[in-house]
PDB file of C-alpha atoms in Angstrom:
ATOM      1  CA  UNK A 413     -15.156 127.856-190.671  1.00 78.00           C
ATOM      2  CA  UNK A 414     -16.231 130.690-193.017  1.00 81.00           C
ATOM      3  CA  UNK A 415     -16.399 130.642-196.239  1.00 82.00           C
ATOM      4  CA  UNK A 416     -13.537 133.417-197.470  1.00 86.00           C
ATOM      5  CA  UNK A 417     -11.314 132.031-194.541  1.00 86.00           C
ATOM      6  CA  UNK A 418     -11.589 128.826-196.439  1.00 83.00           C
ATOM      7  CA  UNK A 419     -11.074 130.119-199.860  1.00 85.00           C
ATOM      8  CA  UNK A 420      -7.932 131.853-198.418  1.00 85.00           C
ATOM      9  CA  UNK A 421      -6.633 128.876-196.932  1.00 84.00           C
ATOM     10  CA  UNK A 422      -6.887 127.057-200.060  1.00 84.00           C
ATOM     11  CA  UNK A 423      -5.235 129.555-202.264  1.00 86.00           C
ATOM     12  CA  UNK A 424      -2.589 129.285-200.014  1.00 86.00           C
ATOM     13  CA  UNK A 425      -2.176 125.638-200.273  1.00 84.00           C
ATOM     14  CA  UNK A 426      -2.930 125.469-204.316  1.00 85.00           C
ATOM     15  CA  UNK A 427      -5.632 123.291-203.805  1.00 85.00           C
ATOM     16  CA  UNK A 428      -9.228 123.558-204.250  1.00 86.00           C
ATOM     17  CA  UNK A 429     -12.157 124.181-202.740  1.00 85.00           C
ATOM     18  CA  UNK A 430     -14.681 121.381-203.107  1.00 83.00           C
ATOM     19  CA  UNK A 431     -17.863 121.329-201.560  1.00 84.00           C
ATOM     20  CA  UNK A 432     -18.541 117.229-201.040  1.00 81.00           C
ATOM     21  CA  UNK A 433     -21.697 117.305-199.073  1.00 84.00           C
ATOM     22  CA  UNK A 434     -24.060 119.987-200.014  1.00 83.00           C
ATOM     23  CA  UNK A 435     -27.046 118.451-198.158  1.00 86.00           C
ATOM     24  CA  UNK A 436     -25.582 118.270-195.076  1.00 85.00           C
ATOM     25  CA  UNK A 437     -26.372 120.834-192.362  1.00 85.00           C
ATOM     26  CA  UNK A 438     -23.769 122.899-191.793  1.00 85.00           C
ATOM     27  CA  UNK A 439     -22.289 121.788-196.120  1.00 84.00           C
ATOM     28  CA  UNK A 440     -19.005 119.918-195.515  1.00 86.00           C
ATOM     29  CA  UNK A 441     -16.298 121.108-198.197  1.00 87.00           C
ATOM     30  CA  UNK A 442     -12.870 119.830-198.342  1.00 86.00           C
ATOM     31  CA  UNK A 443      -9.353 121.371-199.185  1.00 88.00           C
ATOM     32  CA  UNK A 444      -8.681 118.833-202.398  1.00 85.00           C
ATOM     33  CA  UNK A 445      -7.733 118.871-205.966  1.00 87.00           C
ATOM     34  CA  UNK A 446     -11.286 119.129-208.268  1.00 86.00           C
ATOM     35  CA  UNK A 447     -10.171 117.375-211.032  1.00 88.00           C
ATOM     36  CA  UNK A 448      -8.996 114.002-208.492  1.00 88.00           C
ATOM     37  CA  UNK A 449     -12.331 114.196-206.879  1.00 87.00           C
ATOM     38  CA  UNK A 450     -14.110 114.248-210.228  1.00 90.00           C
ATOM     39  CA  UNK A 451     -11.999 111.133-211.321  1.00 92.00           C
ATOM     40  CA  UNK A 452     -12.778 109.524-208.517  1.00 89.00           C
ATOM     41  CA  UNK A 453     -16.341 110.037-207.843  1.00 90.00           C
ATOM     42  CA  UNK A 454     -16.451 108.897-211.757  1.00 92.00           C
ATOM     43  CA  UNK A 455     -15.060 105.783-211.210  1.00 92.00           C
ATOM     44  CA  UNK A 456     -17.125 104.950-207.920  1.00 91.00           C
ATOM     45  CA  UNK A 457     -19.992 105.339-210.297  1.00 91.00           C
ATOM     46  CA  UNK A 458     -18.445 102.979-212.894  1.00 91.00           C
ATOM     47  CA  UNK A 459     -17.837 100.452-210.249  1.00 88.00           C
ATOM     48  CA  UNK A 460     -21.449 100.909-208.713  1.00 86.00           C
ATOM     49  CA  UNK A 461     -23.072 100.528-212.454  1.00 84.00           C
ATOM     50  CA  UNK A 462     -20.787  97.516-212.405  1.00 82.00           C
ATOM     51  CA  UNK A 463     -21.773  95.305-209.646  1.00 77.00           C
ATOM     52  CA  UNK A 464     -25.441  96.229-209.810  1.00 75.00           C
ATOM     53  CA  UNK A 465     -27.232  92.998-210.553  1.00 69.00           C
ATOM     54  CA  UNK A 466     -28.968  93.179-213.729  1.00 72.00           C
ATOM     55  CA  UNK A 467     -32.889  91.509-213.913  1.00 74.00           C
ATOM     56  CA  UNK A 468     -33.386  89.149-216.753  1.00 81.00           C
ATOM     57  CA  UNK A 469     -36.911  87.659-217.018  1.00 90.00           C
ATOM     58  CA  UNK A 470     -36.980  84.864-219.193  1.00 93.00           C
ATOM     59  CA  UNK A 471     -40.745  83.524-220.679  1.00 94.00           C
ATOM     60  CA  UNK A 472     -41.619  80.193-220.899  1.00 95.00           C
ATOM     61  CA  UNK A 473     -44.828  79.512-223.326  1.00 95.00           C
ATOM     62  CA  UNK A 474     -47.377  76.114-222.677  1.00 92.00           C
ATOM     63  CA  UNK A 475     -50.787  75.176-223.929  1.00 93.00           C
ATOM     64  CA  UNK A 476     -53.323  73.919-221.807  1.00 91.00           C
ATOM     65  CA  UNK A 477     -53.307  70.819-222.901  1.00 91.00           C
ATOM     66  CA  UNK A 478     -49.624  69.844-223.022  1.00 91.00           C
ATOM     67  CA  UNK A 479     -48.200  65.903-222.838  1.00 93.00           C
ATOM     68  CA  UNK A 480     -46.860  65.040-219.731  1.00 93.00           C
ATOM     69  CA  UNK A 481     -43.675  64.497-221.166  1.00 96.00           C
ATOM     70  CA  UNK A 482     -43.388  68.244-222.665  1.00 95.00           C
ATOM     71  CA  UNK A 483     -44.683  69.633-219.310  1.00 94.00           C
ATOM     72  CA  UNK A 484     -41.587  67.772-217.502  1.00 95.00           C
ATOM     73  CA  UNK A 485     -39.182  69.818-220.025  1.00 95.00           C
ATOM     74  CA  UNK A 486     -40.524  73.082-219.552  1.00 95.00           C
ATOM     75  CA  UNK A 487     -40.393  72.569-215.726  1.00 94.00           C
ATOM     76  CA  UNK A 488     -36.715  71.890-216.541  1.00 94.00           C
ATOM     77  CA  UNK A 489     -36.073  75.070-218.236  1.00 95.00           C
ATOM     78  CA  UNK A 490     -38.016  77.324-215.605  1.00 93.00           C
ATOM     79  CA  UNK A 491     -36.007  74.941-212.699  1.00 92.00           C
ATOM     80  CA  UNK A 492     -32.496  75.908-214.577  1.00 91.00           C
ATOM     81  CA  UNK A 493     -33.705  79.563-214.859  1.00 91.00           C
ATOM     82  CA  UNK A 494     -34.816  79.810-211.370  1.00 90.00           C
ATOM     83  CA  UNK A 495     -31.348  78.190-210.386  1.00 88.00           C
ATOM     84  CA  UNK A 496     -29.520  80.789-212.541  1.00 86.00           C
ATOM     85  CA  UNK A 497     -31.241  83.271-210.411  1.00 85.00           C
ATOM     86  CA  UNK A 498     -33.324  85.252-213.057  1.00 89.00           C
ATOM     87  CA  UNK A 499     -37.065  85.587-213.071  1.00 92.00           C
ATOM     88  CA  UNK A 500     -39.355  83.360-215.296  1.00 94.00           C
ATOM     89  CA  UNK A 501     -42.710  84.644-217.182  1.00 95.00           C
ATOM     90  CA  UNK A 502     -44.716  81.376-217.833  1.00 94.00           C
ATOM     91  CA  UNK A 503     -47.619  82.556-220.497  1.00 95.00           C
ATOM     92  CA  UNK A 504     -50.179  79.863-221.457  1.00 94.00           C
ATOM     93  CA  UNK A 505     -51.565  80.504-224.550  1.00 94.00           C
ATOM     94  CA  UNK A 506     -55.054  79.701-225.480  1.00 93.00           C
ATOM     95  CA  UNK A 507     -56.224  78.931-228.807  1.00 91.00           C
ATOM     96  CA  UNK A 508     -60.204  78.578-229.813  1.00 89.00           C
ATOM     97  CA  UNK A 509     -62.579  76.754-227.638  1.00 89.00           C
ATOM     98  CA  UNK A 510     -59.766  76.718-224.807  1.00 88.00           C
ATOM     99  CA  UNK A 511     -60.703  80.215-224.207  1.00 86.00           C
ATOM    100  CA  UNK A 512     -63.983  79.023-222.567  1.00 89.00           C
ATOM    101  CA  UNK A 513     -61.925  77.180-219.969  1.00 88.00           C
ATOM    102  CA  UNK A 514     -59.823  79.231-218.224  1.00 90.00           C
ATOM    103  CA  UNK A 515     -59.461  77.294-215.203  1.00 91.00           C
ATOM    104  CA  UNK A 516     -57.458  74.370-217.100  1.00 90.00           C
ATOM    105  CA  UNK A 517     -54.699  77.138-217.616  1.00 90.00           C
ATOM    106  CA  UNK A 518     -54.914  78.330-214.211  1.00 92.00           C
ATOM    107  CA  UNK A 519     -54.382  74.806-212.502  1.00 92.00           C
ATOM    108  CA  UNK A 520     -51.687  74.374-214.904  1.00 93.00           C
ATOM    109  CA  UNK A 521     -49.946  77.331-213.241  1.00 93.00           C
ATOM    110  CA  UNK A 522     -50.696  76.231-209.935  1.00 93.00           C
ATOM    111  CA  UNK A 523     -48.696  72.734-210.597  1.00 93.00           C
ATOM    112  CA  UNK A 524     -46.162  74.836-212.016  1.00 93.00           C
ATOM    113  CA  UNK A 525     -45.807  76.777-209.561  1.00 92.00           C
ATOM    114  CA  UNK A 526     -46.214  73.865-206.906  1.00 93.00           C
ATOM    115  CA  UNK A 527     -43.510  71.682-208.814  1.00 92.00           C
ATOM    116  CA  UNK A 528     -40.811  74.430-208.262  1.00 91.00           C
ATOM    117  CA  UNK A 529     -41.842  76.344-204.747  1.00 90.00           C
ATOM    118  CA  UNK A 530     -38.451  75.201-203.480  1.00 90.00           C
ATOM    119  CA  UNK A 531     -36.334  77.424-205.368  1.00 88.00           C
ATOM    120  CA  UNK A 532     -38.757  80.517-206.452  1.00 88.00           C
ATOM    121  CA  UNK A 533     -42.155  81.635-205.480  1.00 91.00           C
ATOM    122  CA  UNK A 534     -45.002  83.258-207.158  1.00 92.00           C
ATOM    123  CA  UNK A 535     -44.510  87.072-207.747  1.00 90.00           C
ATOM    124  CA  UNK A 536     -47.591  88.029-209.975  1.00 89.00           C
ATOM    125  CA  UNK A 537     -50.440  85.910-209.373  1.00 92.00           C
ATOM    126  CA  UNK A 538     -52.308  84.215-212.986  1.00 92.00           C
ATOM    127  CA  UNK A 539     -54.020  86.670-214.806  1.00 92.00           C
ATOM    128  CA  UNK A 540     -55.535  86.233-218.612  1.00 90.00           C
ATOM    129  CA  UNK A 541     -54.388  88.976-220.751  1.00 87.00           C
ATOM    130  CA  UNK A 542     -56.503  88.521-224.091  1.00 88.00           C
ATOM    131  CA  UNK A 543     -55.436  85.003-225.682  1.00 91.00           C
ATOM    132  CA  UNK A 544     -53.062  84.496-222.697  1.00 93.00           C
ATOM    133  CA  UNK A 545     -52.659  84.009-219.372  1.00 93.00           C
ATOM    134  CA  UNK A 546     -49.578  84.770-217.443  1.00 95.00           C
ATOM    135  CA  UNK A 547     -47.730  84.224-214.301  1.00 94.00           C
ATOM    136  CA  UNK A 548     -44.530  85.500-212.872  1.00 95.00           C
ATOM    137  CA  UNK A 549     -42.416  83.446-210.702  1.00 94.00           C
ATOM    138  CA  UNK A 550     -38.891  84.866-209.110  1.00 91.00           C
ATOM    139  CA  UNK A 551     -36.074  82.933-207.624  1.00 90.00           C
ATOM    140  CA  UNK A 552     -35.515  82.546-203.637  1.00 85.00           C
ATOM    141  CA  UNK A 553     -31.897  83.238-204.714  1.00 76.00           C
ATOM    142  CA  UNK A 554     -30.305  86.989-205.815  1.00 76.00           C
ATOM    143  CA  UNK A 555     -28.560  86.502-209.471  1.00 71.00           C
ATOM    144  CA  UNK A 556     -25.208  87.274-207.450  1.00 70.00           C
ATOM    145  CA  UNK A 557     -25.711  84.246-204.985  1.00 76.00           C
ATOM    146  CA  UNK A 558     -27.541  82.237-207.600  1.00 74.00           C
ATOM    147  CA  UNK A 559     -23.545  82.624-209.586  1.00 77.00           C
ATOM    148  CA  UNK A 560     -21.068  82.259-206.122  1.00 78.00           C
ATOM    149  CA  UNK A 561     -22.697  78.822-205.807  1.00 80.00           C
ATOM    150  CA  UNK A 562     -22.562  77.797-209.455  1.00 78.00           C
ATOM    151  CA  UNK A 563     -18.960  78.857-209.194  1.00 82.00           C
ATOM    152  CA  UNK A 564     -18.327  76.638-206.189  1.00 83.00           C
ATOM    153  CA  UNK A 565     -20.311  73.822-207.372  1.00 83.00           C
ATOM    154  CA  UNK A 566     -18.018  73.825-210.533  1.00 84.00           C
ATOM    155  CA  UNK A 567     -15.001  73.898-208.519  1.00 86.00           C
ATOM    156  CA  UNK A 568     -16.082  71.312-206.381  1.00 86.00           C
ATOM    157  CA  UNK A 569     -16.626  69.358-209.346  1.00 84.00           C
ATOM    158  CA  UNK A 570     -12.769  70.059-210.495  1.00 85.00           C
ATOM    159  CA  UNK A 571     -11.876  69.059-207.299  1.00 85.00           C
ATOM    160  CA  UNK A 572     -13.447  65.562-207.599  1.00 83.00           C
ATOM    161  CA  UNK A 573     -12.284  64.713-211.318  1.00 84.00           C
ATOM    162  CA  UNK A 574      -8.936  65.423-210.100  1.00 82.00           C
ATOM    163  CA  UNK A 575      -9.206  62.363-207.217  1.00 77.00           C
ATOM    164  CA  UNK A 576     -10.569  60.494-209.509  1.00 74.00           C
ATOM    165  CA  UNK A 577      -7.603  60.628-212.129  1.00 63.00           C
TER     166      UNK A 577
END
């Protein structure tokens, strides 16, 4: 339809004239009031800014030579960030002679990254950076799915202390 036949058509409705497709080939424009289709393209925004799934990368720091004991706990925390869905940065940090023996950091990513290959994987490879050396490991799980299962595990959980009582 042309143009001024459009313009007319919407005078004579007292509406506007809104263009909602410019890229397309022919443009698609609709008979509609501006200010509703402002609103509402606004708040389709909003909602998309809302549900987009923000990235959290949480660090873990080790030594090379770290007690069994203290390894097990930090394999806890990068297990329960891994569950939680966010990304983990494990930096080993090497201090004086250690720096002459970078292969005792590397294996100790390698466990690492061995001991939890069930609920993340290895994203950046170990590379030293100065002092350190550093790994990136992301979960097998989105953040979303990571929560809708946290949220039915709790319930579930509910569920049971109730049948208990």
């Amino acid at each position: 339809m042309p143009i001024v036949k459009a313009l007319e058509l919407a005078r004579e409705s007292d509406l506007d004239l809104v263009e909602v497709a410019p890229t397309a080939r022919p443009p698609v424009a609709k008979l509609m009031d501006y200010g509703k289709f402002k609103y509402e393209s606004a708040m389709k925004a909003r909602e998309a800014r809302r549900n987009q799934a923000h990235t959290v990368i949480k660090e873990i720091k080790l030594r090379p030579k770290i007690d069994p004991h203290d390894y097990e706990t930090k394999k806890g925390h990068v297990v329960r960030f891994l569950k939680a869905g966010d990304k983990v940065k494990v930096t080993i940090m090497f201090r004086g002679r250690e720096q002459s023996r970078p292969e005792l950091g590397f294996r100790l990513l390698q466990r690492l990254a061995d001991d939890v290959a069930d609920l993340g994987f290895v994203e950046s490879r170990p590379k030293q950076d100065g002092r350190n050396m550093i790994m990136v490991i992301g979960p097998h799980k989105k953040k979303a799915e990571a929560k809708a299962e946290a949220k039915a595990e709790r319930a579930a959980d509910r569920e049971r202390a109730r049948g208990e009582d």
